[in-house]
PDB file of C-alpha atoms in Angstrom:
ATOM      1  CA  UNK A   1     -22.978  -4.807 -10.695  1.00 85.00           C
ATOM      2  CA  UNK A   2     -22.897  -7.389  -8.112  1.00 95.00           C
ATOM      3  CA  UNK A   3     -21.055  -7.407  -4.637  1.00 96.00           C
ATOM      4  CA  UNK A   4     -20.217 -10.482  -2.856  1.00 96.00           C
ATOM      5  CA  UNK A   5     -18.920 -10.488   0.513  1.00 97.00           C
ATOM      6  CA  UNK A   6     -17.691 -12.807   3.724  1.00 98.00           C
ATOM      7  CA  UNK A   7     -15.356 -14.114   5.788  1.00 98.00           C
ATOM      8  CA  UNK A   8     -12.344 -16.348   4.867  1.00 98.00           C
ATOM      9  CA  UNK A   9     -10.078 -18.821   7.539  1.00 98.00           C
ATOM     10  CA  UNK A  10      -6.502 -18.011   7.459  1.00 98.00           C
ATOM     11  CA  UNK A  11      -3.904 -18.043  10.107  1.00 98.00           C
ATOM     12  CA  UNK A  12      -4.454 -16.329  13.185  1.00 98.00           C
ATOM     13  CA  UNK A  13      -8.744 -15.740  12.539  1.00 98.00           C
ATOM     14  CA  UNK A  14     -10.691 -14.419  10.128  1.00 98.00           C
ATOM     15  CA  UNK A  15     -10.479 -12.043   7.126  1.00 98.00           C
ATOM     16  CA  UNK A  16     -13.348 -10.206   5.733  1.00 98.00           C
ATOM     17  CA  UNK A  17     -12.651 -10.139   1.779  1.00 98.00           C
ATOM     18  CA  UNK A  18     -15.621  -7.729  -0.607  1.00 98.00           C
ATOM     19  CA  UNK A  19     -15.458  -8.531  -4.309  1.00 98.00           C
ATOM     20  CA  UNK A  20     -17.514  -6.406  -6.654  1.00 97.00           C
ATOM     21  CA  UNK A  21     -18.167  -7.658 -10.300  1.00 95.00           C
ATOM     22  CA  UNK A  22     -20.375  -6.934 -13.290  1.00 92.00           C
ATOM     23  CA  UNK A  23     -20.642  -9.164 -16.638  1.00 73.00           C
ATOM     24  CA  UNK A  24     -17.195  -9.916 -17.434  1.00 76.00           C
ATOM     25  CA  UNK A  25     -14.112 -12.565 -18.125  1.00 84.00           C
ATOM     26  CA  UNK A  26     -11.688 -10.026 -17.846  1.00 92.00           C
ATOM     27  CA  UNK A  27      -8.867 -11.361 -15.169  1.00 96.00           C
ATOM     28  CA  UNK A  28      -9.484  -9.872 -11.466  1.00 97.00           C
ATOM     29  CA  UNK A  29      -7.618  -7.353  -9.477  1.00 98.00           C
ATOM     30  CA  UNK A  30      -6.849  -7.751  -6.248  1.00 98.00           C
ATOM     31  CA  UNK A  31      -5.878  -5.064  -3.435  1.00 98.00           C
ATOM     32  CA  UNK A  32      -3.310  -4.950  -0.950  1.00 98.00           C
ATOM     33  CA  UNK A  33      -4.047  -2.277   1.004  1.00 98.00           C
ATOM     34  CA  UNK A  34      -1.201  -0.242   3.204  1.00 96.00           C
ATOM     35  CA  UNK A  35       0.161   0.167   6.950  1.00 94.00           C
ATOM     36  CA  UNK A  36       0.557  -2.310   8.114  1.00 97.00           C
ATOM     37  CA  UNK A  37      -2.347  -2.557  10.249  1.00 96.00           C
ATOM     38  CA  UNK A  38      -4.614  -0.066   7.634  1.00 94.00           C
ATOM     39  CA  UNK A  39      -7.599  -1.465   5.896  1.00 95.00           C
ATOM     40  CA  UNK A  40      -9.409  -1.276   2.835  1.00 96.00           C
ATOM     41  CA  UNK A  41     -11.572   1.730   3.284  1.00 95.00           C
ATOM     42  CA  UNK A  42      -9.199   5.235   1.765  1.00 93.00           C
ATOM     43  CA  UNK A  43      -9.151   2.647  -1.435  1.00 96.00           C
ATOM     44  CA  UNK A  44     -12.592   1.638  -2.133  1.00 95.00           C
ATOM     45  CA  UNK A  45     -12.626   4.375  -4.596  1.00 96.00           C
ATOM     46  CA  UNK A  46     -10.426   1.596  -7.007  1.00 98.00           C
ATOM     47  CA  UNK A  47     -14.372  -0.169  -7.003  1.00 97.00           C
ATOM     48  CA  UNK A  48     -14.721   1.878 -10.550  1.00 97.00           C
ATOM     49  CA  UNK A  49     -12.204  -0.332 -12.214  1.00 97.00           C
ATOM     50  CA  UNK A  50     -15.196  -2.767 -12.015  1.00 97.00           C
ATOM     51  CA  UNK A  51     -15.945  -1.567 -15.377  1.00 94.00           C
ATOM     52  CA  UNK A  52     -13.407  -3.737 -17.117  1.00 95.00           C
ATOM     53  CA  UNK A  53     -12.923  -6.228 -14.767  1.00 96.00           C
ATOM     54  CA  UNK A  54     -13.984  -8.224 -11.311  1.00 97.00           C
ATOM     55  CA  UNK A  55     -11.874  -5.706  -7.970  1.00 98.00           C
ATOM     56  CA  UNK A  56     -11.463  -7.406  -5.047  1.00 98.00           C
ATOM     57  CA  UNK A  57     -10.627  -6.064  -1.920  1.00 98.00           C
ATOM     58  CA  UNK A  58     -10.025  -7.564   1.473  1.00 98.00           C
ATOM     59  CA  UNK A  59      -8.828  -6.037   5.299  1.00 98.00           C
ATOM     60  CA  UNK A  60      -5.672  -7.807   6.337  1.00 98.00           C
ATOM     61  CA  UNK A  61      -5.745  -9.556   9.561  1.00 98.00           C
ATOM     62  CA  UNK A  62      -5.685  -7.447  12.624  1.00 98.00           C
ATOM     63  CA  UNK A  63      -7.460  -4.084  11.185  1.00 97.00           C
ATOM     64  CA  UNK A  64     -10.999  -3.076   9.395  1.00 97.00           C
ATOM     65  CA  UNK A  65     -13.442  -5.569   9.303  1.00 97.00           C
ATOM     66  CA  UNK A  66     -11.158  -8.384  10.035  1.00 98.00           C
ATOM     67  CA  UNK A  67     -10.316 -10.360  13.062  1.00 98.00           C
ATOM     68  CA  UNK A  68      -8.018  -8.600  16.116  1.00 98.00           C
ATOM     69  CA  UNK A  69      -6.225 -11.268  17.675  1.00 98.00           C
ATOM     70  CA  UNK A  70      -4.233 -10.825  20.107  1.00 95.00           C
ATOM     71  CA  UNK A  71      -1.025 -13.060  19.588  1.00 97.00           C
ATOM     72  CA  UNK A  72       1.641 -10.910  18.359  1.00 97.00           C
ATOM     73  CA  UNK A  73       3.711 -13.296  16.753  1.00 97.00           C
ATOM     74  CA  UNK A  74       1.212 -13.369  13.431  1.00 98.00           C
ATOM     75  CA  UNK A  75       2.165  -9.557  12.952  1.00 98.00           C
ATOM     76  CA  UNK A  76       5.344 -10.298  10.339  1.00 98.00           C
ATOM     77  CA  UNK A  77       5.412 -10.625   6.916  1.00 98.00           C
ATOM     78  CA  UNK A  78       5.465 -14.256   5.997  1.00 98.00           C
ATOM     79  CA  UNK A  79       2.238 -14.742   7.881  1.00 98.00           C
ATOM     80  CA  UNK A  80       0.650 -11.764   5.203  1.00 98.00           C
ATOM     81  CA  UNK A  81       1.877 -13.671   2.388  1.00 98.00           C
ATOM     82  CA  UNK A  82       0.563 -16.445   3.279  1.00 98.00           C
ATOM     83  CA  UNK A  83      -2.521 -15.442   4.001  1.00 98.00           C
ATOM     84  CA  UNK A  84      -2.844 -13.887   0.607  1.00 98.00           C
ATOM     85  CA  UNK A  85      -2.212 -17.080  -1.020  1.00 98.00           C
ATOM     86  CA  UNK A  86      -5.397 -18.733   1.509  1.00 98.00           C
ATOM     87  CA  UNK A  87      -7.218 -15.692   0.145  1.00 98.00           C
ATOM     88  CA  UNK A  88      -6.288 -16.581  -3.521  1.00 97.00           C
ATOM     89  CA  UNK A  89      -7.038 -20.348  -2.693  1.00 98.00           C
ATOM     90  CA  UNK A  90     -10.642 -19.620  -1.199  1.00 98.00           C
ATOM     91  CA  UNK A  91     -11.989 -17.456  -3.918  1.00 97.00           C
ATOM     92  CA  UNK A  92     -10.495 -19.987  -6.415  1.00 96.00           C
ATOM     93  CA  UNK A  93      -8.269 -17.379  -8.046  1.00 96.00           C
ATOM     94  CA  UNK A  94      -6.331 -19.253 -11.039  1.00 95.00           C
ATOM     95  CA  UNK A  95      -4.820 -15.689 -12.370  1.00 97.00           C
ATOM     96  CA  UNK A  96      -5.015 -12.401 -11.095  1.00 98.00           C
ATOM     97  CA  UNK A  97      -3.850  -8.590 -11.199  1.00 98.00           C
ATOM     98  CA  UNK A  98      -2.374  -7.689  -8.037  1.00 98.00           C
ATOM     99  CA  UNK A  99      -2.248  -3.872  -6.912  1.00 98.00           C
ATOM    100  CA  UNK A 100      -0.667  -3.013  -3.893  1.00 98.00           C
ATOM    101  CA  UNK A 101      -0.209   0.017  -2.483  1.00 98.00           C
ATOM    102  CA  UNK A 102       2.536   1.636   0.368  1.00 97.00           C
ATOM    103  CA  UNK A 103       3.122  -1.303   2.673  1.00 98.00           C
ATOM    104  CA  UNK A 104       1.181  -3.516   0.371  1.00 98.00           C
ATOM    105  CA  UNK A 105       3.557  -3.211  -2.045  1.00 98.00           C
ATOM    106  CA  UNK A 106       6.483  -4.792   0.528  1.00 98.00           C
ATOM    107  CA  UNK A 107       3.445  -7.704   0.607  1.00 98.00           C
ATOM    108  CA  UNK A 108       2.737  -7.973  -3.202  1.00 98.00           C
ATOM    109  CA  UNK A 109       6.458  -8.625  -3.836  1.00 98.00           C
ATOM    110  CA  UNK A 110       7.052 -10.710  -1.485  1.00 98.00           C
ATOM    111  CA  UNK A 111       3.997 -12.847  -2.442  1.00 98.00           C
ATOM    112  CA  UNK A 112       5.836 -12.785  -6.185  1.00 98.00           C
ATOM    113  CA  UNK A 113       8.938 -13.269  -4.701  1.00 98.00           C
ATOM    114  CA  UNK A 114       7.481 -16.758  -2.994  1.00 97.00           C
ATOM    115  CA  UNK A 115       6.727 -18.319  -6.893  1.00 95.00           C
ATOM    116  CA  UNK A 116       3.289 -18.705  -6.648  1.00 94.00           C
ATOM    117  CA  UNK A 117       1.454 -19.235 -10.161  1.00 94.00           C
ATOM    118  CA  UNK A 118      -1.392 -16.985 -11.580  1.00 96.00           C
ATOM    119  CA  UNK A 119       0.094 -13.744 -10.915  1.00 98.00           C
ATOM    120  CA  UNK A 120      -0.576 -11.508 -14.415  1.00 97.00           C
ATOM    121  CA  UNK A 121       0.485  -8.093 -13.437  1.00 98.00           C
ATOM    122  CA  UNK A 122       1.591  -6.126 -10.747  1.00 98.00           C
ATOM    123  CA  UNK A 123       1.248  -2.483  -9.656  1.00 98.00           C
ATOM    124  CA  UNK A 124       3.338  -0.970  -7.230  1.00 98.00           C
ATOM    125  CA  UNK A 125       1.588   1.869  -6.279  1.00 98.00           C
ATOM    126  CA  UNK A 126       4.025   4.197  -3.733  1.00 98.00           C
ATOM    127  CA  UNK A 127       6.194   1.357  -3.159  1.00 98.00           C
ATOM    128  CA  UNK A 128       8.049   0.560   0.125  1.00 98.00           C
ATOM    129  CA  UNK A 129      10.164  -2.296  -1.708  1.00 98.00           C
ATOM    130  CA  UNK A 130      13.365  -1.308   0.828  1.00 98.00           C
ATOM    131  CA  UNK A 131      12.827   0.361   4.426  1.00 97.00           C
ATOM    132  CA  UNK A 132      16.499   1.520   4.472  1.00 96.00           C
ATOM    133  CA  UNK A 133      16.067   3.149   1.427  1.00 97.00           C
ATOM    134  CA  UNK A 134      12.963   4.453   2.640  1.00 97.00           C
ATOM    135  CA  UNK A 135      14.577   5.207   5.368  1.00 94.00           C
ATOM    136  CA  UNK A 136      16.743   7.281   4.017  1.00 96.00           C
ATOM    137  CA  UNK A 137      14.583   9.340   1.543  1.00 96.00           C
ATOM    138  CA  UNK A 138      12.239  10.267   5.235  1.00 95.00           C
ATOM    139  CA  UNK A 139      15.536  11.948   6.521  1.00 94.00           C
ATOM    140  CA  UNK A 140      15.567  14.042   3.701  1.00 95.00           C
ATOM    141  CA  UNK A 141      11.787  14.718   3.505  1.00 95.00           C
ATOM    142  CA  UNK A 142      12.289  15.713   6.937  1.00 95.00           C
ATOM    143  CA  UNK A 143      15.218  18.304   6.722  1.00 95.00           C
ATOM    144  CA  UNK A 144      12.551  20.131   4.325  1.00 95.00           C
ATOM    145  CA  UNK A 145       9.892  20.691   7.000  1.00 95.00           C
ATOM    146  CA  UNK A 146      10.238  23.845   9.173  1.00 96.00           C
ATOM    147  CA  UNK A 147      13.041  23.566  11.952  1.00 96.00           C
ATOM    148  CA  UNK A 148      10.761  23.614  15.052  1.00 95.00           C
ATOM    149  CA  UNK A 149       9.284  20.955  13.716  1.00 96.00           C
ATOM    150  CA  UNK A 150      12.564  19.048  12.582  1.00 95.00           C
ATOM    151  CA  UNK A 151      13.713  19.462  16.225  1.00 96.00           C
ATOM    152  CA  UNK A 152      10.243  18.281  17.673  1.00 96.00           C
ATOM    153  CA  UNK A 153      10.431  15.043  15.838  1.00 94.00           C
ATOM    154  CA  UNK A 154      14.126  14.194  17.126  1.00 93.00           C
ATOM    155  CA  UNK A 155      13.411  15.152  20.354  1.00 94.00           C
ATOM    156  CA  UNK A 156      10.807  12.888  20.843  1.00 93.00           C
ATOM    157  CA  UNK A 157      12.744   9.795  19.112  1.00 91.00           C
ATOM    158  CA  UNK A 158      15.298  10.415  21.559  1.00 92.00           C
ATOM    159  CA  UNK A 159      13.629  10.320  24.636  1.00 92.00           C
ATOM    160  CA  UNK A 160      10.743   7.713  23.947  1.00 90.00           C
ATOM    161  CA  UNK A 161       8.014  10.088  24.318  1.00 92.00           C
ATOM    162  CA  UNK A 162       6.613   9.503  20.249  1.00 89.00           C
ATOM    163  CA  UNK A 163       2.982   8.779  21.955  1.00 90.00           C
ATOM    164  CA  UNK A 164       3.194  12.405  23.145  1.00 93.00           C
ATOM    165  CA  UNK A 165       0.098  15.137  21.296  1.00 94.00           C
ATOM    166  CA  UNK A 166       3.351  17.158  20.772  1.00 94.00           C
ATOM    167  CA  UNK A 167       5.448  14.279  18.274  1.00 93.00           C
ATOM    168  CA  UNK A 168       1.410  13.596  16.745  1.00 91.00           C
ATOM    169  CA  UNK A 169       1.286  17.497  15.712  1.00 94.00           C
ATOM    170  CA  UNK A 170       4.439  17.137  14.148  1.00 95.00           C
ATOM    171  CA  UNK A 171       3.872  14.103  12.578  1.00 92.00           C
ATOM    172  CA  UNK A 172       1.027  15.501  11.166  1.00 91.00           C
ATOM    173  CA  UNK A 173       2.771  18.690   9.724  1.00 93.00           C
ATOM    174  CA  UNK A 174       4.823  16.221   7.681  1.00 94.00           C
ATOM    175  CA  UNK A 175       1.672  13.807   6.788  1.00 90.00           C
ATOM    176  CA  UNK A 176       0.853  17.455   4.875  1.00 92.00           C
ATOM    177  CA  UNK A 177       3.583  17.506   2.724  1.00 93.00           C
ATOM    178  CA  UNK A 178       4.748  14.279   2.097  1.00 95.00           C
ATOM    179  CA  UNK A 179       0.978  11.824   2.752  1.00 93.00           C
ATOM    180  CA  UNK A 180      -2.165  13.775   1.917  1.00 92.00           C
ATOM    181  CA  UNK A 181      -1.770  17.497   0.962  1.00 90.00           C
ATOM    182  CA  UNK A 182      -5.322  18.212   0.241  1.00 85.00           C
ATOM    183  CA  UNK A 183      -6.888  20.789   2.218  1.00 81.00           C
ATOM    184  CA  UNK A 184      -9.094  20.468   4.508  1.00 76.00           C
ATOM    185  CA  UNK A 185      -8.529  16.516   5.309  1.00 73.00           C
ATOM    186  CA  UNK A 186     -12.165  15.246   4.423  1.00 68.00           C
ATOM    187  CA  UNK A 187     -14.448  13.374   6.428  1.00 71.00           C
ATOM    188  CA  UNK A 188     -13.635  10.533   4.459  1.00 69.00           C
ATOM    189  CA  UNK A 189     -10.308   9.927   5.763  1.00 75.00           C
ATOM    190  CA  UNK A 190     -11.424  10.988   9.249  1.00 77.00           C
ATOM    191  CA  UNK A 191     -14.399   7.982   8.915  1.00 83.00           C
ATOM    192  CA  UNK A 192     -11.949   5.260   8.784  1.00 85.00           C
ATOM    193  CA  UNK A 193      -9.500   6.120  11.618  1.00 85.00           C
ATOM    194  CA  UNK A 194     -11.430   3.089  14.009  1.00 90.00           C
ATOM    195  CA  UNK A 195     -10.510   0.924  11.355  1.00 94.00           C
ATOM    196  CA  UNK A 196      -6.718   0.792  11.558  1.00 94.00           C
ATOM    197  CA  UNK A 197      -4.880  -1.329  14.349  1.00 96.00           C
ATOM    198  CA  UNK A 198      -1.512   0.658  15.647  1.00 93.00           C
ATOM    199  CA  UNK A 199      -0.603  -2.023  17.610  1.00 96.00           C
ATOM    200  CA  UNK A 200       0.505  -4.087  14.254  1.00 97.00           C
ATOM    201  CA  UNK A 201       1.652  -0.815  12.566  1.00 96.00           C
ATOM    202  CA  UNK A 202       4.198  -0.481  15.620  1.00 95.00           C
ATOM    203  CA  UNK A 203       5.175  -3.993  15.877  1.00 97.00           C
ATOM    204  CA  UNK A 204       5.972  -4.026  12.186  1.00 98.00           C
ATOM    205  CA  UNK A 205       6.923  -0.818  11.068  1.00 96.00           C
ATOM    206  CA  UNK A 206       7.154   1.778  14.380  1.00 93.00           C
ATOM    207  CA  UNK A 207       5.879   5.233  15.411  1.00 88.00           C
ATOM    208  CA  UNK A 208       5.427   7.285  12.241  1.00 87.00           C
ATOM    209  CA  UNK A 209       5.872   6.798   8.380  1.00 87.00           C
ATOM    210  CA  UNK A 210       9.673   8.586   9.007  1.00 87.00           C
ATOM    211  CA  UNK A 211      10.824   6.707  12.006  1.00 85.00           C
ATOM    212  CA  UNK A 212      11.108   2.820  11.133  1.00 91.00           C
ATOM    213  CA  UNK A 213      11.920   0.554  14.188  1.00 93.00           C
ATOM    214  CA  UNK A 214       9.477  -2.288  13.657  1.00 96.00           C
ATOM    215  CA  UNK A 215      10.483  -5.673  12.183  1.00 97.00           C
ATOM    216  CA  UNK A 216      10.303  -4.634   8.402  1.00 97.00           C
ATOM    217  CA  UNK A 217      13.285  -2.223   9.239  1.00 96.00           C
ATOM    218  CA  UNK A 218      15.894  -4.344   7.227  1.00 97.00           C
ATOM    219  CA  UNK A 219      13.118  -5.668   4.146  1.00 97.00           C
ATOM    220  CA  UNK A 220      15.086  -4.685   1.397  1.00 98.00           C
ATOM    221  CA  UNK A 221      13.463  -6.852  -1.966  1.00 98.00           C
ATOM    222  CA  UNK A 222      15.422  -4.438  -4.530  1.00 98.00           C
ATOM    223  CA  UNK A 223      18.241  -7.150  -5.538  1.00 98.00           C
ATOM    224  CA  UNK A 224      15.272  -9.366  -6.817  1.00 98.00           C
ATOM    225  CA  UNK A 225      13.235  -7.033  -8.622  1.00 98.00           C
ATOM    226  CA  UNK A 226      14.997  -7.995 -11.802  1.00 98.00           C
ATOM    227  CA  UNK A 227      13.392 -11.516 -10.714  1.00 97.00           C
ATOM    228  CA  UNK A 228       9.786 -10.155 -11.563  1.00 97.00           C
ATOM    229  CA  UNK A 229       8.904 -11.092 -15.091  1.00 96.00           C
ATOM    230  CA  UNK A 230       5.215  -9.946 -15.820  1.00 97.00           C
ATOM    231  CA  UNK A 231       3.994  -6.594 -16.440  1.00 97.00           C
ATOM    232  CA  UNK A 232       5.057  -4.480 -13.848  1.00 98.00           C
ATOM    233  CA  UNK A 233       3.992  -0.276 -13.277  1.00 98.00           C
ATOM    234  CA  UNK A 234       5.618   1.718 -10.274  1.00 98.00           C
ATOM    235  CA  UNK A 235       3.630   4.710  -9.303  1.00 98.00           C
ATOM    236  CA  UNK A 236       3.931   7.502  -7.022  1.00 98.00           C
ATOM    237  CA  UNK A 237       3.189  11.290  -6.308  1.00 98.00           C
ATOM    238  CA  UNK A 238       5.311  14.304  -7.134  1.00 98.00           C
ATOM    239  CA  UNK A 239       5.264  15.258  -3.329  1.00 97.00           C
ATOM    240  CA  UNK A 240       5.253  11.397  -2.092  1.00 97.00           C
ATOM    241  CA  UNK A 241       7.095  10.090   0.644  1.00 96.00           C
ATOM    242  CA  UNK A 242       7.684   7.135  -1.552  1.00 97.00           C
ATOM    243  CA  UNK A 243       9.922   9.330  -4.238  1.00 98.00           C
ATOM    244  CA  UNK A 244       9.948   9.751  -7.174  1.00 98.00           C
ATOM    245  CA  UNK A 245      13.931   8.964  -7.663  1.00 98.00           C
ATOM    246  CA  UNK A 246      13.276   5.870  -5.532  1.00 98.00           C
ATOM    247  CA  UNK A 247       9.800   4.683  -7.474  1.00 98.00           C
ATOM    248  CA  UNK A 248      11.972   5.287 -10.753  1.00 98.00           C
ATOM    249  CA  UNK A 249      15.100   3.357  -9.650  1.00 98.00           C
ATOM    250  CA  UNK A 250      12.751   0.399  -8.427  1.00 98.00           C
ATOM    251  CA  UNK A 251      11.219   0.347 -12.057  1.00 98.00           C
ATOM    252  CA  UNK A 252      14.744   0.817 -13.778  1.00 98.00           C
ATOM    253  CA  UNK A 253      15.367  -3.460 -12.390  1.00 98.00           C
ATOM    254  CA  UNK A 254      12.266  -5.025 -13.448  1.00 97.00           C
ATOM    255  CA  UNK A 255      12.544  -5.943 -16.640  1.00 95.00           C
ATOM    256  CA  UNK A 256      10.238  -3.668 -18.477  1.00 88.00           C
ATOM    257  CA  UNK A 257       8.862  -2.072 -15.886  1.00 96.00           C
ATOM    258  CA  UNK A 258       6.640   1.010 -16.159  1.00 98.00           C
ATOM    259  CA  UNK A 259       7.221   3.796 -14.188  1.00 98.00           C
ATOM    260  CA  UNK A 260       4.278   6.600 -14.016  1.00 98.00           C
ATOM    261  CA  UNK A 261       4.420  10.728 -11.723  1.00 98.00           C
ATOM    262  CA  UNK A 262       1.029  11.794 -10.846  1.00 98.00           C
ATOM    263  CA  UNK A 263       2.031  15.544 -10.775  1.00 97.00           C
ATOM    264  CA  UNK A 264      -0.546  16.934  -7.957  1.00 96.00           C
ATOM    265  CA  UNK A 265      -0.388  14.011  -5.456  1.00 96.00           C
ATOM    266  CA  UNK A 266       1.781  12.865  -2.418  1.00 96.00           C
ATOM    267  CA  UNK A 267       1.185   9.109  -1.222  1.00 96.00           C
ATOM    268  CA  UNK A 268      -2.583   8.846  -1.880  1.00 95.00           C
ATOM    269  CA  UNK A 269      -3.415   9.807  -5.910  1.00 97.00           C
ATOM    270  CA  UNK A 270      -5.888   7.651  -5.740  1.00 96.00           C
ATOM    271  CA  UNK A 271      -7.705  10.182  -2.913  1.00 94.00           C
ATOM    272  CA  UNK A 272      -6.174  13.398  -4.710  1.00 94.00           C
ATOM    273  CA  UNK A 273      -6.472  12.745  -8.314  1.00 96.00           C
ATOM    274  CA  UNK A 274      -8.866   9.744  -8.366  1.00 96.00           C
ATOM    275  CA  UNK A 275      -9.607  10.712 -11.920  1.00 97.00           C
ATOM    276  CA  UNK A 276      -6.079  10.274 -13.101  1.00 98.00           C
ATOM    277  CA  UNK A 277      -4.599   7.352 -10.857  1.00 98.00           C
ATOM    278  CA  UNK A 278      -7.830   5.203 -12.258  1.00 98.00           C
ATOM    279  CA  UNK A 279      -7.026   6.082 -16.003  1.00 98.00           C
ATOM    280  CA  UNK A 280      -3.604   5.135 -15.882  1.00 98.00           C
ATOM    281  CA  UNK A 281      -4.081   1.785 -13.462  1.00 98.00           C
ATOM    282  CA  UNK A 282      -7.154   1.213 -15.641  1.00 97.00           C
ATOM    283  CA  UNK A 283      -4.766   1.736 -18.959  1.00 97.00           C
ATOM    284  CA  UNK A 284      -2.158  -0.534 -17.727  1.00 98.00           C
ATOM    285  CA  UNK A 285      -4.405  -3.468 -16.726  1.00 97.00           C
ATOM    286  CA  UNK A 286      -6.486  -3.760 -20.163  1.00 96.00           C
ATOM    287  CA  UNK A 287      -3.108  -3.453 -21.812  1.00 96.00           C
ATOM    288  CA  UNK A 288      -1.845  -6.266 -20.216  1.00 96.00           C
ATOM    289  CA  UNK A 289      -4.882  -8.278 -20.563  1.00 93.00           C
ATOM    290  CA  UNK A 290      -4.852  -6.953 -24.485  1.00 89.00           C
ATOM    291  CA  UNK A 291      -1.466  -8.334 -24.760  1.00 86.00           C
ATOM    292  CA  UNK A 292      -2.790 -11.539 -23.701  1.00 76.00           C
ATOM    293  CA  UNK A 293      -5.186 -12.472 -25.454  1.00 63.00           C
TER     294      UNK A 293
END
């Protein structure tokens, strides 16, 4: 197996971009990591799909390996698509998978959504296709955490203190149920903390998963999904703060689309059943490519 990496221009500075390959023609996947302002590193685990095909991954402007400017006005979502589609230019992508996962699921349909060619699949992995119905599906989440904890959160929100150790220990009590429920949280995901930027996460989405103020608040893509005509899968965990009713509905208008529960994982299967979430993305992409031939 071979790994490339570098540095690509796009708008704003420079995005570090890691593609690993072996001998193969088999059509390229490439990952949109989540956040906003997150980075490659809780997925590099998707490297295995390497097997069948060329994985790409790259850290969005602003976060991991990437470039930090500091000009605020690139944190919105046209800039990301278009800086997916200078990624796709500079590694001379004619077709690709595209797997996106959490936020980068907003950013892989909104990428479709702009008609570029060369798009072959997509994967939705936890998708955050409308923040209002997100939205809504956190208020519920939240009325099933313990009521000290309810009342810590609003508290908090209404008095502008969600920077305070006190809303970040509640936070985290939900992260448990709804995020990452495997116990103890390893290293791993400890490791990679420096690598997220908060700033962009605030700008764009706000002060927790649950509590959306940034400017994604009113992205709401579900009246186009019926617009998406290649193979399309929409994942999610039993226990996932993107829900299962919601990742199902999604799927229900795209024509065709696939709609897979892993049953012992919240938002990150890929972290809590790695063996699973790669059989099943794995599955879906050599179907598609299958069907192609």
């Amino acid at each position: 197996m071979s790994i490339k990496e570098g540095f690509i221009d796009v708008t704003g500075g420079k995005v570090w971009y890691q593609i690993h390959e072996k001998n193969t023609n088999s059509t390229p996947v490439i990952v949109l990591h989540g956040g906003p302002g997150s980075s490659h590193y809780s997925l590099q685990g998707l490297q295995k799909l390497v097997e069948d095909r060329p994985v790409i991954f790259y850290d969005q402007l602003g976060c991991g390996k990437s470039d930090r400017p500091i000009d605020t006005t690139l944190w919105n979502i046209d800039r990301f698509v278009e800086e997916l589609g200078q990624i796709r230019e500079a590694l001379s992508l004619d077709e690709f998978h595209i797997l996106g996962h959490s936020w980068g699921t907003t950013l892989a349909a909104a990428y479709y959504l702009s008609k570029p060619d060369g798009v072959k699949s997509i994967i939705f992995s936890s998708p955050c296709l409308s923040a209002p119905l997100w939205a809504e599906d956190q208020d519920k989440n939240r009325k099933l955490l313990p009521l000290e904890v309810q009342q810590t959160l609003k508290n908090c929100e209404e008095n502008g203190t969600t920077d305070s150790a006190e809303y970040k220990n509640a936070t985290a009590v939900f992260n448990k149920h709804f995020v990452y429920r495997l116990e103890p949280n390893p290293e791993f995901i400890k490791n990679g903390a420096h690598l997220r930027n908060r700033e962009v996460y605030n700008i764009m989405w706000g002060p927790s998963e649950f509590h959306v103020t940034g400017n994604l608040k009113d992205f709401d893509c579900t009246s186009k999904l019926k617009d998406i005509h290649v193979p399309t899968i929409y994942t999610c965990g039993r226990f996932d703060e993107a829900t299962p009713e919601s990742t199902k509905y999604f799927s229900t208008l795209t024509p065709n689309g696939k709609f897979h529960v892993f049953e012992q994982s919240a938002h990150m299967p890929y972290l809590e059943e790695p063996e699973e979430y790669l059989r099943v993305i794995g599955s879906f992409l050599n179907d598609v490519d299958l069907n192609d031939q």
